[in-house]
Amino acid sequence: MNQGPTTHSRIAWAKWLPILAWGRAYDGRQLGGDLLAAGIVTLMLIPQSLAYAMLAGLPPQAGLYASMLPLLAYAVFGSSRTLAVGPAAVTSLMTATAIGQLAAPGTPAYWEAALALALLSGGILLVMGLLRLGFLANFLGHPVIAGFISASGLLIAFGQARHVLGVSAHGDTLLELLPALWHQLPMLNWPTLMLGGGALLFLWWSRQRLGRRLRAWGWRSGLVDVLGRAAPVLAIALTTLAVWAWNLQDQGVKVVGAVPQGLPSLTWPTWNPALWSSLAMPALLLSLVGFAESVSVGQTLAARRRQRVEPDQELLALGASNVAAAVSGGLPVTGGFSRSVVNFDAGARTPAAGVYTAIGIALAALLLTPLLRYLPQATLAATVIVAVLSLVDIAVFRRIWRYSRFDFSVAAATLALTLLAGVETGLVAGVVLALALHLYRSSRPHVAEVGQVPGTEHFRNVRRHAVNTCEAVLGLRVDESLYFANARYLEDCINDAVARRQQLKHVVLQCSAINDIDASALASLEMIEVRLREAGICLHLSEVKGPVMDRLSRTSFLQCLSGQVFLTHYQAIAALAPEGLGK
Amino acid sequence: MNQGPTTHSRIAWAKWLPILAWGRAYDGRQLGGDLLAAGIVTLMLIPQSLAYAMLAGLPPQAGLYASMLPLLAYAVFGSSRTLAVGPAAVTSLMTATAIGQLAAPGTPAYWEAALALALLSGGILLVMGLLRLGFLANFLGHPVIAGFISASGLLIAFGQARHVLGVSAHGDTLLELLPALWHQLPMLNWPTLMLGGGALLFLWWSRQRLGRRLRAWGWRSGLVDVLGRAAPVLAIALTTLAVWAWNLQDQGVKVVGAVPQGLPSLTWPTWNPALWSSLAMPALLLSLVGFAESVSVGQTLAARRRQRVEPDQELLALGASNVAAAVSGGLPVTGGFSRSVVNFDAGARTPAAGVYTAIGIALAALLLTPLLRYLPQATLAATVIVAVLSLVDIAVFRRIWRYSRFDFSVAAATLALTLLAGVETGLVAGVVLALALHLYRSSRPHVAEVGQVPGTEHFRNVRRHAVNTCEAVLGLRVDESLYFANARYLEDCINDAVARRQQLKHVVLQCSAINDIDASALASLEMIEVRLREAGICLHLSEVKGPVMDRLSRTSFLQCLSGQVFLTHYQAIAALAPEGLGK
């Protein structure tokens, strides 16, 4: 009996610390899968973390640091078994945009701001997790994300083009980037273009063709995948070798240079309210985008093994990961799509794979950093460009266009504004536009006059079907819940309909599609009722749903109603037009 | 045949100029009703227009000017037959608040700003009318308006208290007004309090008791009403007489003073972009509040005679009225509730009554202004206080509380913020809160697992009814249209339900309450389908509505669907669990 509280507290802890659940059942079979997956993810994460640090405008070690402690934090708090966190393309772009307005890349103030951004973002995610505000990410609807991600991919690709060309062209929008690239084009550095262009072609070829070729030669699929993932490493090794062998850095090829060897030291970001307040909005957007991406990847993978990902727990885990990044010199992190899929496919069973990956990155930071001295930035840019071009998705725009012009306009506006006005403006404008259009649509619900299908008890829209109606009874069906934004529209519809019919005696509202009626809509119904009564017309309701009826019965509306509430529309018509409906 | 274009253009004109429709059918019977109504409304409007000008911080003639040309403009463009426009309590308060931040009351700059506000508000209303944006006013939901109007009434009453006490205590919020009144209390002017308090008691008594008393004595109801409306005029006459007779202005009783005799001269507000841009937001709020109040009054009255009020035409008419106020030295106007009801009850048949009222006010401005010299401000304040206290409505809060805690929180927050942070903050915060709560509610729709009612083809929520289910088939009913804000919630619900059922083979979504599926929700459905398929589960749909089905068939979703689309949920269960459902 005295076991009770212990069990209870263990369950309570396990809810907040998923590691307690999977950690106690950890065994050798899981170890094998986790270790193999960690090896492959490490191989993939080294070039990615360097490249995304460069994309964010930070020194390369920031990328490595962001791939150690945050992974440990996620392993403790994360509810996804296979999500691989770390620096990612879109969040790195958002980091660069947010901090670029405050400090010059390469300065200590810039790195400090990146840490502050990671800390703020972590804090926001933790607060959202504790308050269970994960639903906020839902406001990044599919069209907004589609437009935003495609635009981000293009912005990143054009932004990184300068590294491949060996020129200096900066900008947060296409309006800044394209003219800058154009003006710098005559100054391009040919050795850089050779290396970068070569890496680009090789990576693109290995991504698009290599796998198919090797499989055609009878290679095992798993091995092919590993080789495919290793292509960036190979490109890095070859181009580094080339720089070192031919002293290309003397011919203007920009290299990563000296990277401090070793593990990050723990530091708490300095207290800087002015900096924090100017980073608050970017941090919020970064948090929402990172969370939306991460939770979507996590849920997709979890569902394959019938596991669960808790969105609110994911907020806590991502929050802890970002705080971990902030205190260990990293940049903002999130769950990445490609590396999580690799982790899953390579057989990772538990978040321990993330721990082993972190150890792998730590070993790389301890042992391999001297090798990065001659790594050309053009190669890193090439890996980024190849990775982000897969984000640019034309097909999704075509699909949205075919499905809904409203949604397409949201996607297109988000795309255009992100490209032309920057990531933050584009994202916020997309969300606001989506909300405005949603409210506009639901503020003009479909209201159909219904008539009886001859010989049946069914009622259909008079404009679509040959149905019977009568002059004295008007049946209206509203295809939307009634709330403040559409309540007056319903008043208008009924006023309209009544003004056109001088014989009218009864109006019956068929409420089968009304899931909710808020206080504004109730006020409108009362107003409709009063106006109809003064015009000598009775208002009736039919097919009111249970929960809606429960709420209405708590008001005086049903007592004041001049008409009745009918269970079915057929009963209403039978009672009000006993002689039957004629055309 | 060549009559066609003329008829057509006449109809087109009549749409924009309702005066063409009623004007051509105007006859003696209508003239009688309109003249009587105009007489009574003029009697009522003289003290109101003086008092609301004072409330807005403007000289008294501004109120008279706002009751001439705007009424003519409304008569030309308005679609309501009986709406009486002019200065109103809440819009005057909003005017005072908006301009008080920019100029000191009594200065020419203050009046100039009021004209600019009327012009901007008129412009906004005209643009909204031309773009048919009347639906924007719907976002002022019932709880927001209830909270805002009650708070405005209290703010006006406390703001006018200084005139009754004869002190100087200003403020836009209760936090400013109450301490100011408290500190000024020792300086109160006894003669002013006598006059103002007396007027207050007399007006309150005549409003609450007089009518009942007179009717009990057998007076005719119409005459009683006219006498009731004339009470403010009587109060004004008596107190003016008292001031004049006893030279009370020498004892500190503030009087209206010299009012220029005659009609307003037409002036165009000076071009002042800095002023206009700082007034843009207040003008927008003023326009929305004025329009919402006006259109609601107009529709209520029109319905009694089975007439129509066109919200978009009303925007044009109110816009024209405010532009007319701006060019003739008035203050922002709107359709007032009490005077429109009086107009209607007194028998007004057409907007010509408004023209006659304007003539009446013009005669008053020409002939009666010398009489206003000794009119005490305390009396005007008393008429305002008695009028606005009817705006404070406790019962509506009780009703909203009983109906919905969500809506009550919106009303209470709007009330509190309007009182404590001012009209603009309160109104905006109320609208934003209402939107946020609406989105929050619809982002967590009611999703019920349904089972078969034994022996029927009906399916009901398993938590509410004793129904049959089976391990292999899960039926879910979603009681909301699917859109971006709730799409992922549905994913979560289904992930959850699937993770808890290891025997599951089929999920059937009953779509009877789904009126719309946007692109985000479609993406979520595709994601749900893919995840279920990878877990070896088929997704089926049942009872999909026609328009929703039309859109889905334009996508590849239905082809990719692992399951089927069933016409009824019963058919789905019959096909998927042919051996029947057992508990």
GROMACS .gro file of N, CA, C and O in nm, chain A residues 135 137-138 141-143 296 299-300 303-304 306 308 311 402-404 407 435 438-440 479 483-485 488 492 495-496 499 501 504 513 515 517-520 523 531 534-535 537 545 551 554-555, chain B residues 135 137-138 141-143 299-300 303-304 306 308 311 402-404 407 435 438-440 479-480 483-485 488 492 495-496 499 501-502 504 513 515 517-520 523 531 534-535 537 545 551 554-555:
model
  388
  135PHE      N    1  -0.089   2.482  -2.936
  135PHE     CA    2  -0.184   2.505  -3.044
  135PHE      C    3  -0.153   2.634  -3.121
  135PHE      O    4  -0.198   2.651  -3.233
  137ALA      N    5   0.109   2.709  -3.268
  137ALA     CA    6   0.180   2.676  -3.392
  137ALA      C    7   0.081   2.642  -3.503
  137ALA      O    8   0.116   2.648  -3.621
  138ASN      N    9  -0.043   2.606  -3.466
  138ASN     CA   10  -0.143   2.573  -3.568
  138ASN      C   11  -0.175   2.692  -3.656
  138ASN      O   12  -0.227   2.676  -3.766
  141GLY      N   13  -0.061   2.794  -4.084
  141GLY     CA   14  -0.133   2.699  -4.168
  141GLY      C   15  -0.047   2.647  -4.282
  141GLY      O   16   0.061   2.699  -4.309
  142HIS      N   17  -0.099   2.547  -4.348
  142HIS     CA   18  -0.025   2.483  -4.457
  142HIS      C   19   0.014   2.582  -4.566
  142HIS      O   20   0.131   2.583  -4.609
  143PRO      N   21  -0.077   2.668  -4.615
  143PRO     CA   22  -0.035   2.762  -4.720
  143PRO      C   23   0.073   2.859  -4.673
  143PRO      O   24   0.164   2.891  -4.749
  296SER      N   25   0.598   1.828  -3.654
  296SER     CA   26   0.544   1.759  -3.770
  296SER      C   27   0.634   1.641  -3.809
  296SER      O   28   0.585   1.531  -3.837
  299GLN      N   29   0.593   1.367  -3.534
  299GLN     CA   30   0.467   1.291  -3.540
  299GLN      C   31   0.466   1.195  -3.657
  299GLN      O   32   0.418   1.082  -3.646
  300THR      N   33   0.523   1.239  -3.771
  300THR     CA   34   0.525   1.151  -3.887
  300THR      C   35   0.605   1.024  -3.856
  300THR      O   36   0.562   0.912  -3.886
  303ALA      N   37   0.432   0.795  -3.586
  303ALA     CA   38   0.316   0.721  -3.632
  303ALA      C   39   0.357   0.592  -3.703
  303ALA      O   40   0.285   0.493  -3.698
  304ARG      N   41   0.474   0.591  -3.766
  304ARG     CA   42   0.517   0.469  -3.836
  304ARG      C   43   0.532   0.353  -3.740
  304ARG      O   44   0.522   0.239  -3.779
  306ARG      N   45   0.356   0.346  -3.449
  306ARG     CA   46   0.242   0.361  -3.358
  306ARG      C   47   0.285   0.415  -3.222
  306ARG      O   48   0.240   0.369  -3.117
  308ARG      N   49   0.359   0.783  -2.983
  308ARG     CA   50   0.295   0.911  -2.962
  308ARG      C   51   0.399   1.020  -2.946
  308ARG      O   52   0.500   1.001  -2.880
  311PRO      N   53   0.273   1.713  -2.827
  311PRO     CA   54   0.316   1.847  -2.868
  311PRO      C   55   0.362   1.934  -2.750
  311PRO      O   56   0.463   2.003  -2.761
  402ARG      N   57  -0.525   2.448  -5.724
  402ARG     CA   58  -0.637   2.370  -5.774
  402ARG      C   59  -0.743   2.353  -5.664
  402ARG      O   60  -0.862   2.348  -5.691
  403TYR      N   61  -0.698   2.346  -5.538
  403TYR     CA   62  -0.792   2.317  -5.430
  403TYR      C   63  -0.869   2.440  -5.385
  403TYR      O   64  -0.990   2.434  -5.363
  404SER      N   65  -0.800   2.552  -5.372
  404SER     CA   66  -0.868   2.670  -5.316
  404SER      C   67  -0.793   2.797  -5.352
  404SER      O   68  -0.676   2.812  -5.321
  407ASP      N   69  -0.674   2.986  -5.033
  407ASP     CA   70  -0.551   2.934  -4.972
  407ASP      C   71  -0.431   2.964  -5.060
  407ASP      O   72  -0.323   2.995  -5.011
  435LEU      N   73  -0.560   3.444  -4.132
  435LEU     CA   74  -0.665   3.468  -4.032
  435LEU      C   75  -0.774   3.556  -4.090
  435LEU      O   76  -0.893   3.527  -4.075
  438HIS      N   77  -0.980   3.365  -4.336
  438HIS     CA   78  -1.066   3.266  -4.268
  438HIS      C   79  -1.187   3.335  -4.205
  438HIS      O   80  -1.301   3.288  -4.219
  439LEU      N   81  -1.161   3.447  -4.137
  439LEU     CA   82  -1.271   3.518  -4.073
  439LEU      C   83  -1.367   3.573  -4.178
  439LEU      O   84  -1.489   3.569  -4.161
  440TYR      N   85  -1.311   3.623  -4.288
  440TYR     CA   86  -1.397   3.675  -4.394
  440TYR      C   87  -1.488   3.565  -4.447
  440TYR      O   88  -1.608   3.584  -4.466
  479ASP      N   89  -2.500   2.690  -4.305
  479ASP     CA   90  -2.393   2.589  -4.304
  479ASP      C   91  -2.269   2.640  -4.231
  479ASP      O   92  -2.158   2.637  -4.283
  483TYR      N   93  -2.138   3.283  -3.495
  483TYR     CA   94  -2.059   3.358  -3.397
  483TYR      C   95  -2.056   3.503  -3.441
  483TYR      O   96  -2.116   3.539  -3.543
  484PHE      N   97  -1.985   3.585  -3.363
  484PHE     CA   98  -2.000   3.729  -3.381
  484PHE      C   99  -1.976   3.776  -3.524
  484PHE      O  100  -2.041   3.868  -3.571
  485ALA      N  101  -1.880   3.710  -3.594
  485ALA     CA  102  -1.846   3.762  -3.726
  485ALA      C  103  -1.953   3.733  -3.831
  485ALA      O  104  -1.958   3.798  -3.934
  488ARG      N  105  -2.451   3.899  -3.781
  488ARG     CA  106  -2.528   4.003  -3.847
  488ARG      C  107  -2.554   3.969  -3.993
  488ARG      O  108  -2.653   4.014  -4.051
  492ASP      N  109  -2.902   3.997  -4.187
  492ASP     CA  110  -2.922   4.055  -4.320
  492ASP      C  111  -2.995   3.959  -4.412
  492ASP      O  112  -3.089   3.996  -4.482
  495ASN      N  113  -3.357   3.937  -4.305
  495ASN     CA  114  -3.427   4.062  -4.340
  495ASN      C  115  -3.459   4.065  -4.489
  495ASN      O  116  -3.570   4.098  -4.530
  496ASP      N  117  -3.356   4.032  -4.568
  496ASP     CA  118  -3.370   4.027  -4.713
  496ASP      C  119  -3.482   3.935  -4.757
  496ASP      O  120  -3.571   3.973  -4.834
  499ALA      N  121  -3.825   4.065  -4.657
  499ALA     CA  122  -3.871   4.183  -4.731
  499ALA      C  123  -3.922   4.144  -4.869
  499ALA      O  124  -4.005   4.213  -4.927
  501ARG      N  125  -4.091   3.867  -4.940
  501ARG     CA  126  -4.206   3.776  -4.937
  501ARG      C  127  -4.317   3.837  -4.852
  501ARG      O  128  -4.311   3.832  -4.730
  504LEU      N  129  -4.540   3.581  -4.622
  504LEU     CA  130  -4.468   3.494  -4.528
  504LEU      C  131  -4.531   3.495  -4.388
  504LEU      O  132  -4.565   3.600  -4.334
  513ALA      N  133  -2.626   2.212  -3.919
  513ALA     CA  134  -2.483   2.234  -3.937
  513ALA      C  135  -2.428   2.336  -3.838
  513ALA      O  136  -2.314   2.378  -3.850
  515ASN      N  137  -2.276   2.410  -3.508
  515ASN     CA  138  -2.210   2.340  -3.398
  515ASN      C  139  -2.201   2.425  -3.272
  515ASN      O  140  -2.176   2.376  -3.165
  517ILE      N  141  -2.328   2.838  -3.101
  517ILE     CA  142  -2.390   2.970  -3.112
  517ILE      C  143  -2.331   3.052  -2.999
  517ILE      O  144  -2.349   3.018  -2.882
  518ASP      N  145  -2.258   3.158  -3.030
  518ASP     CA  146  -2.200   3.238  -2.921
  518ASP      C  147  -2.296   3.349  -2.878
  518ASP      O  148  -2.407   3.360  -2.932
  519ALA      N  149  -2.254   3.428  -2.780
  519ALA     CA  150  -2.346   3.527  -2.723
  519ALA      C  151  -2.389   3.630  -2.828
  519ALA      O  152  -2.502   3.676  -2.826
  520SER      N  153  -2.298   3.667  -2.920
  520SER     CA  154  -2.335   3.763  -3.024
  520SER      C  155  -2.442   3.705  -3.114
  520SER      O  156  -2.538   3.773  -3.151
  523ALA      N  157  -2.767   3.704  -2.946
  523ALA     CA  158  -2.828   3.837  -2.952
  523ALA      C  159  -2.890   3.861  -3.089
  523ALA      O  160  -2.998   3.920  -3.100
  531ARG      N  161  -3.778   4.114  -3.456
  531ARG     CA  162  -3.816   4.181  -3.581
  531ARG      C  163  -3.921   4.101  -3.656
  531ARG      O  164  -4.017   4.157  -3.710
  534GLU      N  165  -4.256   4.135  -3.482
  534GLU     CA  166  -4.320   4.264  -3.509
  534GLU      C  167  -4.377   4.271  -3.649
  534GLU      O  168  -4.468   4.348  -3.677
  535ALA      N  169  -4.321   4.191  -3.739
  535ALA     CA  170  -4.375   4.185  -3.875
  535ALA      C  171  -4.480   4.075  -3.888
  535ALA      O  172  -4.524   4.042  -3.998
  537ILE      N  173  -4.446   3.750  -3.814
  537ILE     CA  174  -4.391   3.623  -3.862
  537ILE      C  175  -4.336   3.545  -3.743
  537ILE      O  176  -4.276   3.604  -3.652
  545LYS      N  177  -2.866   2.087  -3.253
  545LYS     CA  178  -2.780   1.985  -3.192
  545LYS      C  179  -2.789   1.988  -3.041
  545LYS      O  180  -2.814   2.094  -2.981
  551ARG      N  181  -2.726   2.483  -2.426
  551ARG     CA  182  -2.692   2.621  -2.393
  551ARG      C  183  -2.812   2.713  -2.412
  551ARG      O  184  -2.835   2.802  -2.331
  554ARG      N  185  -3.045   2.743  -2.130
  554ARG     CA  186  -3.004   2.823  -2.013
  554ARG      C  187  -3.043   2.970  -2.030
  554ARG      O  188  -3.020   3.051  -1.940
  555THR      N  189  -3.099   3.007  -2.144
  555THR     CA  190  -3.137   3.147  -2.167
  555THR      C  191  -3.289   3.157  -2.176
  555THR      O  192  -3.359   3.055  -2.172
  718PHE      N  193  -1.908   4.434  -4.343
  718PHE     CA  194  -1.895   4.319  -4.254
  718PHE      C  195  -1.790   4.341  -4.146
  718PHE      O  196  -1.788   4.272  -4.045
  720ALA      N  197  -1.775   4.566  -3.935
  720ALA     CA  198  -1.840   4.603  -3.809
  720ALA      C  199  -1.883   4.479  -3.731
  720ALA      O  200  -1.903   4.486  -3.610
  721ASN      N  201  -1.896   4.365  -3.801
  721ASN     CA  202  -1.937   4.243  -3.731
  721ASN      C  203  -1.834   4.200  -3.627
  721ASN      O  204  -1.865   4.123  -3.538
  724GLY      N  205  -1.833   4.221  -3.172
  724GLY     CA  206  -1.934   4.124  -3.129
  724GLY      C  207  -2.017   4.179  -3.014
  724GLY      O  208  -1.984   4.283  -2.955
  725HIS      N  209  -2.124   4.106  -2.984
  725HIS     CA  210  -2.216   4.149  -2.879
  725HIS      C  211  -2.145   4.169  -2.744
  725HIS      O  212  -2.167   4.273  -2.680
  726PRO      N  213  -2.060   4.076  -2.698
  726PRO     CA  214  -1.994   4.099  -2.568
  726PRO      C  215  -1.902   4.221  -2.571
  726PRO      O  216  -1.896   4.295  -2.472
  882GLN      N  217  -3.190   4.882  -3.870
  882GLN     CA  218  -3.251   4.753  -3.906
  882GLN      C  219  -3.368   4.720  -3.816
  882GLN      O  220  -3.469   4.666  -3.861
  883THR      N  221  -3.353   4.751  -3.686
  883THR     CA  222  -3.461   4.721  -3.593
  883THR      C  223  -3.588   4.796  -3.633
  883THR      O  224  -3.698   4.738  -3.638
  886ALA      N  225  -3.739   4.673  -3.976
  886ALA     CA  226  -3.807   4.543  -3.973
  886ALA      C  227  -3.951   4.558  -3.926
  886ALA      O  228  -4.038   4.482  -3.967
  887ARG      N  229  -3.977   4.658  -3.840
  887ARG     CA  230  -4.114   4.673  -3.791
  887ARG      C  231  -4.211   4.703  -3.904
  887ARG      O  232  -4.330   4.676  -3.892
  889ARG      N  233  -4.140   4.600  -4.221
  889ARG     CA  234  -4.096   4.510  -4.329
  889ARG      C  235  -4.021   4.586  -4.437
  889ARG      O  236  -4.042   4.565  -4.557
  891ARG      N  237  -3.626   4.743  -4.570
  891ARG     CA  238  -3.488   4.693  -4.573
  891ARG      C  239  -3.392   4.806  -4.543
  891ARG      O  240  -3.411   4.918  -4.589
  894PRO      N  241  -2.676   4.758  -4.534
  894PRO     CA  242  -2.559   4.801  -4.456
  894PRO      C  243  -2.457   4.877  -4.540
  894PRO      O  244  -2.403   4.978  -4.493
  985ARG      N  245  -2.441   3.374  -1.782
  985ARG     CA  246  -2.516   3.249  -1.776
  985ARG      C  247  -2.499   3.169  -1.905
  985ARG      O  248  -2.496   3.047  -1.905
  986TYR      N  249  -2.484   3.242  -2.016
  986TYR     CA  250  -2.481   3.173  -2.145
  986TYR      C  251  -2.343   3.116  -2.177
  986TYR      O  252  -2.330   3.003  -2.223
  987SER      N  253  -2.238   3.194  -2.153
  987SER     CA  254  -2.106   3.148  -2.194
  987SER      C  255  -1.998   3.221  -2.116
  987SER      O  256  -1.991   3.343  -2.117
  990ASP      N  257  -1.764   3.423  -2.356
  990ASP     CA  258  -1.816   3.552  -2.399
  990ASP      C  259  -1.818   3.651  -2.284
  990ASP      O  260  -1.791   3.769  -2.301
 1018LEU      N  261  -1.152   3.769  -3.091
 1018LEU     CA  262  -1.097   3.690  -3.202
 1018LEU      C  263  -1.011   3.577  -3.149
 1018LEU      O  264  -1.022   3.462  -3.194
 1021HIS      N  265  -1.224   3.309  -2.998
 1021HIS     CA  266  -1.296   3.235  -3.102
 1021HIS      C  267  -1.203   3.135  -3.170
 1021HIS      O  268  -1.239   3.019  -3.191
 1022LEU      N  269  -1.083   3.182  -3.206
 1022LEU     CA  270  -0.989   3.093  -3.274
 1022LEU      C  271  -0.947   2.980  -3.180
 1022LEU      O  272  -0.933   2.865  -3.222
 1023TYR      N  273  -0.925   3.014  -3.052
 1023TYR     CA  274  -0.886   2.910  -2.958
 1023TYR      C  275  -0.995   2.803  -2.949
 1023TYR      O  276  -0.967   2.683  -2.952
 1062ASP      N  277  -1.701   1.786  -3.484
 1062ASP     CA  278  -1.812   1.883  -3.484
 1062ASP      C  279  -1.763   2.023  -3.518
 1062ASP      O  280  -1.790   2.119  -3.446
 1063GLU      N  281  -1.693   2.037  -3.629
 1063GLU     CA  282  -1.641   2.169  -3.667
 1063GLU      C  283  -1.587   2.158  -3.809
 1063GLU      O  284  -1.537   2.052  -3.848
 1066TYR      N  285  -1.001   2.359  -4.051
 1066TYR     CA  286  -0.917   2.464  -4.110
 1066TYR      C  287  -0.787   2.468  -4.035
 1066TYR      O  288  -0.765   2.391  -3.940
 1067PHE      N  289  -0.700   2.560  -4.077
 1067PHE     CA  290  -0.563   2.551  -4.029
 1067PHE      C  291  -0.549   2.546  -3.878
 1067PHE      O  292  -0.463   2.476  -3.826
 1068ALA      N  293  -0.636   2.620  -3.808
 1068ALA     CA  294  -0.617   2.628  -3.664
 1068ALA      C  295  -0.654   2.498  -3.592
 1068ALA      O  296  -0.610   2.476  -3.480
 1071ARG      N  297  -0.424   2.037  -3.701
 1071ARG     CA  298  -0.327   1.954  -3.628
 1071ARG      C  299  -0.387   1.894  -3.502
 1071ARG      O  300  -0.344   1.790  -3.456
 1075ASP      N  301  -0.360   1.513  -3.381
 1075ASP     CA  302  -0.329   1.469  -3.244
 1075ASP      C  303  -0.433   1.371  -3.192
 1075ASP      O  304  -0.400   1.268  -3.136
 1078ASN      N  305  -0.388   1.040  -3.372
 1078ASN     CA  306  -0.265   0.975  -3.324
 1078ASN      C  307  -0.290   0.912  -3.188
 1078ASN      O  308  -0.251   0.798  -3.162
 1079ASP      N  309  -0.350   0.989  -3.100
 1079ASP     CA  310  -0.382   0.945  -2.966
 1079ASP      C  311  -0.467   0.820  -2.966
 1079ASP      O  312  -0.436   0.720  -2.901
 1082ALA      N  313  -0.280   0.517  -3.101
 1082ALA     CA  314  -0.176   0.465  -3.014
 1082ALA      C  315  -0.236   0.381  -2.901
 1082ALA      O  316  -0.171   0.293  -2.847
 1084ARG      N  317  -0.500   0.180  -2.931
 1084ARG     CA  318  -0.574   0.063  -2.979
 1084ARG      C  319  -0.484  -0.021  -3.068
 1084ARG      O  320  -0.465   0.014  -3.184
 1085GLN      N  321  -0.432  -0.129  -3.016
 1085GLN     CA  322  -0.339  -0.209  -3.094
 1085GLN      C  323  -0.411  -0.298  -3.196
 1085GLN      O  324  -0.350  -0.345  -3.290
 1087LEU      N  325  -0.656  -0.203  -3.391
 1087LEU     CA  326  -0.729  -0.119  -3.485
 1087LEU      C  327  -0.693  -0.148  -3.631
 1087LEU      O  328  -0.576  -0.163  -3.665
 1096ALA      N  329  -2.069   1.714  -3.983
 1096ALA     CA  330  -2.069   1.852  -3.931
 1096ALA      C  331  -1.956   1.935  -3.992
 1096ALA      O  332  -1.930   2.045  -3.948
 1098ASN      N  333  -1.835   2.162  -4.260
 1098ASN     CA  334  -1.889   2.246  -4.367
 1098ASN      C  335  -1.782   2.288  -4.465
 1098ASN      O  336  -1.811   2.334  -4.575
 1100ILE      N  337  -1.330   2.232  -4.564
 1100ILE     CA  338  -1.197   2.178  -4.536
 1100ILE      C  339  -1.100   2.266  -4.614
 1100ILE      O  340  -1.107   2.271  -4.736
 1101ASP      N  341  -1.012   2.338  -4.545
 1101ASP     CA  342  -0.920   2.424  -4.618
 1101ASP      C  343  -0.792   2.347  -4.654
 1101ASP      O  344  -0.778   2.229  -4.622
 1102ALA      N  345  -0.698   2.416  -4.722
 1102ALA     CA  346  -0.580   2.346  -4.772
 1102ALA      C  347  -0.496   2.289  -4.658
 1102ALA      O  348  -0.437   2.181  -4.671
 1103SER      N  349  -0.491   2.358  -4.544
 1103SER     CA  350  -0.415   2.306  -4.430
 1103SER      C  351  -0.478   2.178  -4.378
 1103SER      O  352  -0.408   2.082  -4.346
 1106ALA      N  353  -0.405   1.899  -4.604
 1106ALA     CA  354  -0.269   1.847  -4.582
 1106ALA      C  355  -0.267   1.760  -4.457
 1106ALA      O  356  -0.199   1.656  -4.454
 1114ARG      N  357   0.011   0.832  -4.227
 1114ARG     CA  358   0.055   0.773  -4.100
 1114ARG      C  359  -0.026   0.649  -4.069
 1114ARG      O  360   0.027   0.548  -4.023
 1117GLU      N  361   0.083   0.363  -4.292
 1117GLU     CA  362   0.211   0.305  -4.251
 1117GLU      C  363   0.194   0.220  -4.126
 1117GLU      O  364   0.274   0.130  -4.101
 1118ALA      N  365   0.092   0.248  -4.048
 1118ALA     CA  366   0.065   0.165  -3.931
 1118ALA      C  367  -0.033   0.052  -3.964
 1118ALA      O  368  -0.080  -0.017  -3.875
 1120ILE      N  369  -0.338   0.079  -4.104
 1120ILE     CA  370  -0.478   0.112  -4.076
 1120ILE      C  371  -0.536   0.188  -4.195
 1120ILE      O  372  -0.468   0.271  -4.256
 1128LYS      N  373  -2.026   1.621  -4.694
 1128LYS     CA  374  -2.124   1.711  -4.757
 1128LYS      C  375  -2.089   1.736  -4.903
 1128LYS      O  376  -1.971   1.733  -4.941
 1134ARG      N  377  -1.489   1.970  -5.367
 1134ARG     CA  378  -1.352   2.020  -5.360
 1134ARG      C  379  -1.254   1.906  -5.345
 1134ARG      O  380  -1.147   1.908  -5.406
 1137ARG      N  381  -1.137   1.744  -5.655
 1137ARG     CA  382  -1.041   1.815  -5.739
 1137ARG      C  383  -0.897   1.784  -5.698
 1137ARG      O  384  -0.803   1.834  -5.759
 1138THR      N  385  -0.877   1.707  -5.594
 1138THR     CA  386  -0.742   1.673  -5.547
 1138THR      C  387  -0.716   1.524  -5.567
 1138THR      O  388  -0.806   1.449  -5.608
   0.00000   0.00000   0.00000
